XYZ file of C-alpha atoms in Angstrom:
578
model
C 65.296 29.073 41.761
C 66.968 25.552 41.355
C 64.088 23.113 40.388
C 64.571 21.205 43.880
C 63.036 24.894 45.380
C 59.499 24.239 43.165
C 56.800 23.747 45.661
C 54.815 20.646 45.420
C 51.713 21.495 44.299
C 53.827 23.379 41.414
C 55.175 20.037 39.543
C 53.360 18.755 36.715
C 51.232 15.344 37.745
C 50.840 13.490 34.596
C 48.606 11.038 36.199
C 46.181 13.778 37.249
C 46.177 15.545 33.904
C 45.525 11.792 31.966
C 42.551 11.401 34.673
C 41.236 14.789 34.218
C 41.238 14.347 30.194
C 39.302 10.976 31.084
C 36.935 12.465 33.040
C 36.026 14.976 30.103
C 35.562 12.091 28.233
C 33.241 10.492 30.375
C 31.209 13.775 30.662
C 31.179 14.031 26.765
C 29.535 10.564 26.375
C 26.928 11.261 29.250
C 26.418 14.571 27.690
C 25.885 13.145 24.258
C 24.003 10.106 25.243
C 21.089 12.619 27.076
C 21.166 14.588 23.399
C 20.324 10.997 22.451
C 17.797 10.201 25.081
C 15.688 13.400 24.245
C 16.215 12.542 20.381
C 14.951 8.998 20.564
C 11.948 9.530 23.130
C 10.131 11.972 21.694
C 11.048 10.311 17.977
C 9.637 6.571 19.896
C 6.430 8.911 20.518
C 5.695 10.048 17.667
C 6.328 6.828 15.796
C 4.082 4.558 18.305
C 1.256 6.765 17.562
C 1.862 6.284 13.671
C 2.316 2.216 14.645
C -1.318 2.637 17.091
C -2.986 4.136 14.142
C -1.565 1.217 11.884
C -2.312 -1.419 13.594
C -5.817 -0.180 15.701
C -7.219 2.149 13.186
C -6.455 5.759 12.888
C -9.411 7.052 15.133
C -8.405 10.025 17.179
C -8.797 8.212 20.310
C -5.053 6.629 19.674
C -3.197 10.225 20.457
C -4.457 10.768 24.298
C -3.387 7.010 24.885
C -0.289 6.963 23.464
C 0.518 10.450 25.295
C -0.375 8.937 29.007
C 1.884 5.931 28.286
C 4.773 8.591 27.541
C 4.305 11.076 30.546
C 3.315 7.974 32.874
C 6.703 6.020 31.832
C 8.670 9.294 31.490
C 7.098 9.947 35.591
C 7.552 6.650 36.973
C 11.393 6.004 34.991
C 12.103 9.260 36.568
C 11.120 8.108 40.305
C 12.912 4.808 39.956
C 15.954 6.808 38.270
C 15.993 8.951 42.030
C 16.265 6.068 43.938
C 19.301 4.730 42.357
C 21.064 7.858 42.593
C 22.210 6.710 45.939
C 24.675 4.470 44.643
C 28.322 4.743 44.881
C 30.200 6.882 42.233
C 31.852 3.955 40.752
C 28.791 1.996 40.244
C 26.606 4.935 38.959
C 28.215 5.173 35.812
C 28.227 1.528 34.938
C 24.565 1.578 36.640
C 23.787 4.450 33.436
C 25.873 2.309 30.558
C 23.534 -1.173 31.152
C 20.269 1.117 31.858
C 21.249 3.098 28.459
C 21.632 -0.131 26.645
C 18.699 -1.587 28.047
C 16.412 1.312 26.915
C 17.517 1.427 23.494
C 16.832 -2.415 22.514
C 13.400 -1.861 24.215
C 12.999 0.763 22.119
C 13.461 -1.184 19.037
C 11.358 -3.977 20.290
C 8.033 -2.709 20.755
C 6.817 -2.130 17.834
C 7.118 -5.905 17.765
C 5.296 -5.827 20.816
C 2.625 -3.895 19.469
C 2.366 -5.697 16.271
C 2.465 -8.965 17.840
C -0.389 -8.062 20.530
C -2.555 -6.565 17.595
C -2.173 -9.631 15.352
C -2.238 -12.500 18.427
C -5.668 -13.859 19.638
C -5.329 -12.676 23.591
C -8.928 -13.015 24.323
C -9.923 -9.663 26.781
C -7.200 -8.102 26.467
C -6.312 -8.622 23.002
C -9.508 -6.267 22.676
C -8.456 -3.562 25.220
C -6.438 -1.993 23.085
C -5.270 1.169 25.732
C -3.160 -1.874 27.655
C -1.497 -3.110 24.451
C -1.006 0.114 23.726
C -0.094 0.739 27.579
C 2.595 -2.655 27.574
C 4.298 -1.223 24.559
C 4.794 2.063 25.414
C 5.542 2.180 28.788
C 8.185 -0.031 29.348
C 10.589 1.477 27.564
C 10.053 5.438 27.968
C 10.142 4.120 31.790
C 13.884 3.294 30.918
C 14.289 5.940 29.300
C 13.163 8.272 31.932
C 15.297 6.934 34.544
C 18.204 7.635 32.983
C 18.021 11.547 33.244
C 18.325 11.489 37.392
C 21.498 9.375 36.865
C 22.880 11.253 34.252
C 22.328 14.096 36.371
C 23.724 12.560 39.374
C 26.929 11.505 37.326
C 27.607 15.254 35.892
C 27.519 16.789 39.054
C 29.696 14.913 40.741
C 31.884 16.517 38.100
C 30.980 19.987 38.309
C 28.231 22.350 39.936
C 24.627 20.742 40.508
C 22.832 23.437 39.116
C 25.140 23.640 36.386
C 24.828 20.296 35.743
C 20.758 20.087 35.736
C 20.837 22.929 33.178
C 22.883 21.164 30.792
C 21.131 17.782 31.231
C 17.394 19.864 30.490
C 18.904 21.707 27.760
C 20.730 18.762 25.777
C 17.093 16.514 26.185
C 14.662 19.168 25.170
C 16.993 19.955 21.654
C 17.359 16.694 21.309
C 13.278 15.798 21.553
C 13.008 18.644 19.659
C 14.999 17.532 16.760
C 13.079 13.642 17.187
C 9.936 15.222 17.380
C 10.647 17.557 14.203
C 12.529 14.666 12.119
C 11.294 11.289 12.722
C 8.441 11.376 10.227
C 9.886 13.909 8.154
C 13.263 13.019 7.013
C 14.432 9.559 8.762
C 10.748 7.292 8.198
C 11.259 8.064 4.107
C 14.249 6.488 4.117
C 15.039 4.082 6.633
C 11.016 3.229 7.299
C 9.843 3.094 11.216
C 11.134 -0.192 12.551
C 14.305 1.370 11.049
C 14.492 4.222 12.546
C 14.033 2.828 16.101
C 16.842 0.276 15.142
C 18.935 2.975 14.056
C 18.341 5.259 17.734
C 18.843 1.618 19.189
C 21.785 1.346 17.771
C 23.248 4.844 18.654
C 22.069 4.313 22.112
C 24.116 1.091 22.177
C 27.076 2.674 20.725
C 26.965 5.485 23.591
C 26.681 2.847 26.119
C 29.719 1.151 24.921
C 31.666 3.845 24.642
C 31.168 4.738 28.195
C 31.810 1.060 29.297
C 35.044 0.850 27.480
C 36.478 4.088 28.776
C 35.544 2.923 32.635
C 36.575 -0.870 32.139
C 40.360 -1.344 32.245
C 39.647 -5.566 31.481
C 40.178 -6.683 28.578
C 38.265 -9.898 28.662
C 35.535 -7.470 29.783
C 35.686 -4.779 27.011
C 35.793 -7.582 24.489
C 33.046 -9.126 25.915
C 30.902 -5.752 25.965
C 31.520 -5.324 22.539
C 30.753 -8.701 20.993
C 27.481 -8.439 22.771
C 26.407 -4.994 21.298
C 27.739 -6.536 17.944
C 25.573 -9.589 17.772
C 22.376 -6.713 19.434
C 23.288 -4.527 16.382
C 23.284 -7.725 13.665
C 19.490 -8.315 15.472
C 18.396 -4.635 14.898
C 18.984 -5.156 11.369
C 17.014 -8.029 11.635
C 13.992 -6.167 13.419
C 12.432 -4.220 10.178
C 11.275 -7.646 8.223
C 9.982 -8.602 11.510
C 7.342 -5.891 11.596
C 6.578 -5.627 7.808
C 5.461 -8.928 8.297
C 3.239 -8.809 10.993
C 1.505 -6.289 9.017
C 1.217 -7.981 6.247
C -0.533 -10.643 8.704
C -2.554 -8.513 10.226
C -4.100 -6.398 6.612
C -4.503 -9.968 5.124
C -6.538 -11.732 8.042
C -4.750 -14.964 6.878
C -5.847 -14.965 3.393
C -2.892 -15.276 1.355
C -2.019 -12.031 -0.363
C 0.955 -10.961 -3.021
C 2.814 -7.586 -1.665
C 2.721 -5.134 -4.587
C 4.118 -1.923 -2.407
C 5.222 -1.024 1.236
C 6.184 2.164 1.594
C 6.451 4.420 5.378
C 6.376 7.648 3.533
C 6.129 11.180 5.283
C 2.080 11.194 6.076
C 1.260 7.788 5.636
C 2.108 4.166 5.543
C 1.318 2.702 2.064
C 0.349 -0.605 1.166
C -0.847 -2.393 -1.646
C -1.600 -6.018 -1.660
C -3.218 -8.735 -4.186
C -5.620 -10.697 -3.057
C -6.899 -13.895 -4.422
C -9.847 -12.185 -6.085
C -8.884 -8.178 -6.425
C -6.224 -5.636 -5.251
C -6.553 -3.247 -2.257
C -4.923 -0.218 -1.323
C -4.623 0.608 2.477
C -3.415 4.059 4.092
C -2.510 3.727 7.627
C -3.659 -0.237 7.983
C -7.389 1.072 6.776
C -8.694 0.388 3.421
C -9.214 3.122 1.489
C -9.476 2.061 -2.477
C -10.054 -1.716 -4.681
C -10.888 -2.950 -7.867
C -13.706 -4.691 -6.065
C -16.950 -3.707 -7.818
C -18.508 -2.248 -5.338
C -15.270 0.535 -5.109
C -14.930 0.693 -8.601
C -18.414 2.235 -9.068
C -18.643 4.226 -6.029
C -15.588 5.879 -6.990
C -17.206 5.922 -10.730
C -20.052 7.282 -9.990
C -18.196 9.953 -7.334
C -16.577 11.223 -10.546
C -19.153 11.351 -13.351
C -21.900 12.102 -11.309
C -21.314 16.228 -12.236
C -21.044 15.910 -15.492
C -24.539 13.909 -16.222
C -26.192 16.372 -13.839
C -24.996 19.861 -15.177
C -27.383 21.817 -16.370
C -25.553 22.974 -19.478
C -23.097 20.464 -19.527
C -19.815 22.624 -19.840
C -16.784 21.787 -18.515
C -15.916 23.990 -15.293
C -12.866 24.220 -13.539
C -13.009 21.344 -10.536
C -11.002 20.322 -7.235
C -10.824 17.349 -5.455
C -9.890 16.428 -1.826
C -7.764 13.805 -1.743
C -6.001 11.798 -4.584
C -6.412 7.529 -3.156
C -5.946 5.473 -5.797
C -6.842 8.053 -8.395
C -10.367 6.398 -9.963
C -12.327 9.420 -9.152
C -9.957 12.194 -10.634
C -10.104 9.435 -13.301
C -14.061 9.353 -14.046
C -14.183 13.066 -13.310
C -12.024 14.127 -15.979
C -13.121 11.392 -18.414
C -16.704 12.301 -18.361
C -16.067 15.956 -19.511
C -17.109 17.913 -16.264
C -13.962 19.884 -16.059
C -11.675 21.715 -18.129
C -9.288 21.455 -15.227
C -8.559 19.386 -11.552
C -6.985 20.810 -8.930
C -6.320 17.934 -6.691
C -4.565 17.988 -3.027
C -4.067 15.194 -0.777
C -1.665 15.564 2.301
C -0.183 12.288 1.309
C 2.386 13.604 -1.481
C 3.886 10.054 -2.617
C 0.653 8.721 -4.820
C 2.925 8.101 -8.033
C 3.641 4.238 -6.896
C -0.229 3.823 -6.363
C -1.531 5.551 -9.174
C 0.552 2.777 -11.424
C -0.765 0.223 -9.461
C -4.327 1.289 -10.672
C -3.566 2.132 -13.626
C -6.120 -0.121 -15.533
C -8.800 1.682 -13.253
C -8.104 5.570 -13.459
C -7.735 6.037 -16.579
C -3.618 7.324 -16.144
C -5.665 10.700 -13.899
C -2.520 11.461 -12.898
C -0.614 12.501 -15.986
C -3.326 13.799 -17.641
C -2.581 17.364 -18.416
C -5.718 18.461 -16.933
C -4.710 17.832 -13.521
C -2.736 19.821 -11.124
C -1.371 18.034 -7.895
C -0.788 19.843 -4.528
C 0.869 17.705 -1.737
C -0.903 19.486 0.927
C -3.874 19.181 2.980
C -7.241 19.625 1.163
C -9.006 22.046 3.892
C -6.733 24.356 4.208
C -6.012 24.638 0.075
C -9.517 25.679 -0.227
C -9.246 27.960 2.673
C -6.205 30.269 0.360
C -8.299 29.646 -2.795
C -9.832 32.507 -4.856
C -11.084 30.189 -7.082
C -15.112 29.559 -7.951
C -15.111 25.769 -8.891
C -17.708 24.148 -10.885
C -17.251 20.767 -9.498
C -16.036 19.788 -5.845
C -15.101 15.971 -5.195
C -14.341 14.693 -0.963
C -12.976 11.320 -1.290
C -11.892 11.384 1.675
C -11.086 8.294 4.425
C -13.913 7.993 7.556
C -15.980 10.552 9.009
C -14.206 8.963 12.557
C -11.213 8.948 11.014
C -8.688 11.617 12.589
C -7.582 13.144 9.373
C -11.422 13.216 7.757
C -13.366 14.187 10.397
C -12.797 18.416 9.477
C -14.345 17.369 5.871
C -17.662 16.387 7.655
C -18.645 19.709 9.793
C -20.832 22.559 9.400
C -17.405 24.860 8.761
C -16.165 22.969 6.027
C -19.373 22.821 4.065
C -19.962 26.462 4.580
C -16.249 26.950 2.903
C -16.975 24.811 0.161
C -20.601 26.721 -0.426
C -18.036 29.837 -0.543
C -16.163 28.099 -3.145
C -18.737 26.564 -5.930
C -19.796 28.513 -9.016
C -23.726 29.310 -8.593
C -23.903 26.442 -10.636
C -21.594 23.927 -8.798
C -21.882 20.143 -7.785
C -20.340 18.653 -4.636
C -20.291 15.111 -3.982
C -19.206 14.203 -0.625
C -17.950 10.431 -0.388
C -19.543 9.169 3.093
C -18.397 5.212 3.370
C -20.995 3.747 6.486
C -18.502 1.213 7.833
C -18.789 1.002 11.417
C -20.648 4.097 11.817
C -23.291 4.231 14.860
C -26.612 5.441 13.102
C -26.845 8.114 15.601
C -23.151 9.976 13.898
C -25.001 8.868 10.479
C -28.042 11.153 11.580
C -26.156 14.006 13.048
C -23.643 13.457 10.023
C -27.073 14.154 7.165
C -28.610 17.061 9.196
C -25.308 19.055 9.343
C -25.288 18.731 5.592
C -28.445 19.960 5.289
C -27.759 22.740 6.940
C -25.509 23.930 4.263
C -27.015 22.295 1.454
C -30.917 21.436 1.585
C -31.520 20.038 -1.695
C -28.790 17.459 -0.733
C -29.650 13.608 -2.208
C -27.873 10.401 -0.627
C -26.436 8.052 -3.050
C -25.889 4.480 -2.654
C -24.109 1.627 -4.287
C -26.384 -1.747 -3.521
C -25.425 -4.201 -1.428
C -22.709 -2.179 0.027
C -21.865 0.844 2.673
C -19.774 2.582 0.011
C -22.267 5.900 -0.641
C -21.929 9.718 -0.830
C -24.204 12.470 -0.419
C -24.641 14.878 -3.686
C -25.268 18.748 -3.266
C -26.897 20.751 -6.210
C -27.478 24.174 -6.428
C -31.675 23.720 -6.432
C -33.518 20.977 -6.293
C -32.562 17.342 -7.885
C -34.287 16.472 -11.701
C -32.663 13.819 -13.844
C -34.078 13.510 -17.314
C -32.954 9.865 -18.454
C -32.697 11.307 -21.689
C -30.108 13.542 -21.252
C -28.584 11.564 -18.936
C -27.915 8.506 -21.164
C -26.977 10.957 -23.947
C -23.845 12.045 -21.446
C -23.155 8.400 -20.170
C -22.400 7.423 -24.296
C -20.200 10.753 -24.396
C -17.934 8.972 -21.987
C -15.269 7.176 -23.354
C -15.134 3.077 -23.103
C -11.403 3.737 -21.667
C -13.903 4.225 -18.208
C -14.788 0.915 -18.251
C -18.692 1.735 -17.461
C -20.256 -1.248 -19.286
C -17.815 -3.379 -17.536
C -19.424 -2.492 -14.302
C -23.215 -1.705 -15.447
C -22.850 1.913 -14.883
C -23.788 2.810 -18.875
C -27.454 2.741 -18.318
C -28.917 6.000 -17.190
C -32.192 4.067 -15.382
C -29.570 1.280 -13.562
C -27.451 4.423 -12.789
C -30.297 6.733 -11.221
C -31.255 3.189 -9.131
C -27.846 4.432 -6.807
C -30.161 7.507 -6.124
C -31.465 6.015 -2.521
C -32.993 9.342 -0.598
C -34.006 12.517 -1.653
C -34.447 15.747 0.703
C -37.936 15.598 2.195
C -37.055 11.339 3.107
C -33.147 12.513 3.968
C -35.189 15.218 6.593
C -36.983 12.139 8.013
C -34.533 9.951 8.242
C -33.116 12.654 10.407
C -36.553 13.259 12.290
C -35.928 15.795 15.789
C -32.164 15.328 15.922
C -30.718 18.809 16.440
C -26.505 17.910 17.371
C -24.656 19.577 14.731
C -20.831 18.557 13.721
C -18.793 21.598 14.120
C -14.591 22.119 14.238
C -15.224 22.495 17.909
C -17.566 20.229 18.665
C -17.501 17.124 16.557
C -20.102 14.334 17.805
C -18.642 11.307 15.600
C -15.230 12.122 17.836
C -17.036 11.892 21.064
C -18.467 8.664 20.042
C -15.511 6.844 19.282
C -14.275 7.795 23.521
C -17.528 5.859 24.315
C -16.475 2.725 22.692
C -20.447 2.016 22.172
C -23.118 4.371 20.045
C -26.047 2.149 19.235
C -26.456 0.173 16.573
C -24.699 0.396 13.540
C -26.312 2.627 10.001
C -28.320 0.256 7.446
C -29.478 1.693 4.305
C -32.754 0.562 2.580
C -31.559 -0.701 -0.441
C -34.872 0.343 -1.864
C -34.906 4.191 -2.929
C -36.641 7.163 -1.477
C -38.157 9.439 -3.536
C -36.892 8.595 -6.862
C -40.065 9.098 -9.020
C -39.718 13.122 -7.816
C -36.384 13.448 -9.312
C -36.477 10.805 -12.626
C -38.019 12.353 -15.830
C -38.646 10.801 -18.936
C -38.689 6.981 -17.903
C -38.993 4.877 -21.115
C -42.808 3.170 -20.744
C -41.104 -0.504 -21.025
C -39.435 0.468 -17.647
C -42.083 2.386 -16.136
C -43.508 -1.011 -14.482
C -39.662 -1.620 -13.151
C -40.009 1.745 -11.508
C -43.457 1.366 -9.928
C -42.555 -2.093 -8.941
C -39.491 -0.547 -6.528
C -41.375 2.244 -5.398
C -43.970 -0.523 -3.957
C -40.970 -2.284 -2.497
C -39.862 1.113 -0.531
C -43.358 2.535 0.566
């Protein structure tokens, strides 16, 4: 057959292979850029919830919010993304690359948002903090959601609908998959959170170009495209100073401060910061550890507490929840309680903090004595065998989301399961904004488990802890100085007036019998399931706020052998109590 005899749809058609090859490409960059979509949502998610917590507190009630403002702008982007499906093939695609672009910068911007609603003065609503969390969220997982009904709408003009809407639900759900299982885990470490959204930004940006260089054939036009997503990239880099220093602003509450250490690791964000008169270490924006006296000696006496109340004062084998700035593992093993410490604390990076403190915990964590476990403290009791002699809870907040399972009725029955007939456990129970009614129902579930339980106290602050002991509380002063001049001066006890046995027993603020009235007919227990101090922070309001009597309860049952030259000290602040 002579080639003049080839039918016509026979011959080659270059023109229809190069647009064919161009249309792949197109569907390759829509593809990819829903991977994306799926990868950054569900990473933006996860990371404004860490940023809510930061900035708001890191009370449970942060999750269900930040969840509502996902589904509501992944519903309503969704809706407006349907209504623009209508538009003509030509303008779709173009219609995708500017709403692609558009969601990734917003992405990237609002944890500004957030940070700059948290730190600004904004009267009502800078104290509603569901609509700050509401105008950062929202906005840009709306974008974000619209984009899947025109991505959609773009593939199938290419091939099969259903087709089509398979591929676009199975590129989005691995890619929130792999933002849901990485952006904490392996991108925060390294490129922090600000950085991470700048980085998704960025790739977003990148997609959208791509796509609006392979439909534009102007020049002028693609040049113009991508000197504005180069000077948008130059500002993402900008973007993670920006937030580091809002809060800064917001930890410092204008006081100027020196930044010792910033660092967005896995479980937390870390900060430590030098004020004009001490140094303060904060965990997720909240305070949790400073050489401020009244820390130093609650987290003194946390520690050596044990050891001056054993009965036979040998060392036992001890664990402690939760690692902070490491000046209760320091007093602990200082004062001789323990041969060993098994410590775990979910937050794994506490080398940078414990040198920090060094002057205050006695170098805890390279003492051979102590064994670190980057894991969560419940749940390393749970697999324990072990019968410990001492147990230490320094944890955060009994509100707090990641404390609130060390102050039910479950966890004290495990750590019962866990002491040594013998055994001590000294539960750190800061009163900070807790409602008086989550103080009472806090003290009766601890009675429950341990009924010779005494409340401790430092005066003139709300840092305090409640003390189980096998039977019922009796502190010779004898003995009890003997062991406070066993510990070594490295402690620092004179330093803050914790080497006197009678000014020590003066923390001692309630015994059982006044603990059991202070509790009076209350009946609520904390549980796993039901956990009242949870329920309390969803009403926003629980009464007035817990004051302790700085004046003890009970003391003279538990002191024996006050020296007679005190005695009239004694009497004189048992007066002031009755």
């Amino acid at each position: 057959m002579s080639p003049l005899s080839i039918p016509a749809d026979e011959l080659p058609d270059p023109a229809g292979a190069q647009a064919r090859r161009g249309d792949a490409v197109i569907e390759g960059l829509v593809c990819a850029s829903v991977f994306a979509i799926g990868w950054a949502a569900l990473s933006h998610q996860a990371l404004m919830t860490r940023l809510a917590i930061l900035f708001f507190g890191n009370g449970i009630a942060v999750f269900p919010v930040v969840l509502a403002a996902f589904l509501l702008g992944t519903g309503a982007g969704a809706w407006l993304g349907c209504r623009r499906t209508l538009l003509p093939k030509e303008r779709l695609a173009g219609f995708f690359c500017a709403l692609l672009a558009a969601g990734g910068l917003s992405l990237a911007l609002s944890p500004l948002i957030l940070g700059g609603y948290a730190a600004a003065d904004l009267g009502w609503m800078g104290k509603t903090q569901d609509l700050i969390l509401l105008a950062a969220v929202f906005p840009p997982i709306c974008l974000i959601g619209a984009l899947l009904p025109v991505a959609m709408r773009v593939l199938s003009a290419r091939t099969e609908g259903f087709r089509a809407a398979g591929r676009i639900y199975a590129l989005d759900s691995l890619g929130g998959l792999l933002g849901a299982a990485t952006a904490n885990t392996l991108f925060v470490p390294r490129l922090g959170v600000q950085g991470t959204l700048s980085s998704q930004a960025g790739v977003l940006l990148a997609l959208s170009l791509g796509l609006y260089w392979r439909m534009e054939k102007s020049g002028a036009r693609r040049a113009l495209a991508l000197a504005g997503a180069a000077a948008c990239w130059a500002a993402l880099a900008l973007l993670p100073a920006r937030l580091e220093r809002l809060y800064l602003s917001e930890i410092s509450n204008g006081v100027p401060v020196r930044l010792l250490l910033h660092q967005e690791a896995r479980a937390a964000s870390i900060t430590v910061v030098d004020f004009p008169t001490h140094r303060e270490m904060f965990l997720d924006g909240i305070e949790e550890a400073s050489t401020r006296p009244h820390h130093v000696r609650l987290f003194m006496l946390l520690g050596i507490l044990p050891a001056l109340l054993s009965e036979d004062g040998a060392p036992a084998e001890g664990f402690m929840i939760a690692f902070g700035a490491g000046m209760s593992a320091g007093a602990v093993l200082q004062s001789g309680a323990v041969s060993s410490l098994d410590v775990a604390d979910v937050n794994g990076d506490v080398r940078a903090i414990a040198e920090l403190f060094r002057e205050h915990n006695a170098d805890s964590l390279d003492d051979a004595r102590l064994r670190f476990f980057a894991e969560d403290g419940r749940d390393f009791l749970s697999r324990s065998r072990k019968r410990y002699g001492v147990i230490l809870a320094d944890s955060t907040h009994p509100l707090a989301y990641d404390s609130w399972l060390l102050y039910t009725r479950e966890f004290y029955e495990l750590v019962r399961a866990r002491l040594a007939p013998e055994g001590v456990f000294a539960l750190w129970v800061p009163l900070s904004q807790l409602p008086e009614d989550s103080f009472r129902v806090l003290v009766k579930t601890f009675l429950e488990s341990f009924p010779d339980a005494t409340f401790w106290n430092v005066p003139g602050s709300e840092q305090s802890l409640l003390l189980a002991t096998p039977r019922p509380l009796s502190i010779d002063l004898g003995r009890f100085q003997d062991r406070l001049d066993r510990i070594p001066k490295t402690l620092r006890l004179k330093e803050y007036q914790m080497d006197d046995a009678f000014r020590l027993a003066g923390f001692f603020n309630m015994g059982p019998r006044a603990l059991r009235a202070f509790v009076g007919g209350e009946t609520r227990l904390n549980t796993d399931d039901l956990p009242y101090g949870q329920r309390a922070i969803f009403r926003k309001s629980d009464g007035p706020m817990i004051r302790i009597d700085a004046e003890p309860k009970g003391l003279l049952s538990v002191v024996k052998g006050v020296p007679e030259e005190r005695r009239a000290e004694l009497d004189r602040r048992m007066s002031l109590a009755a």
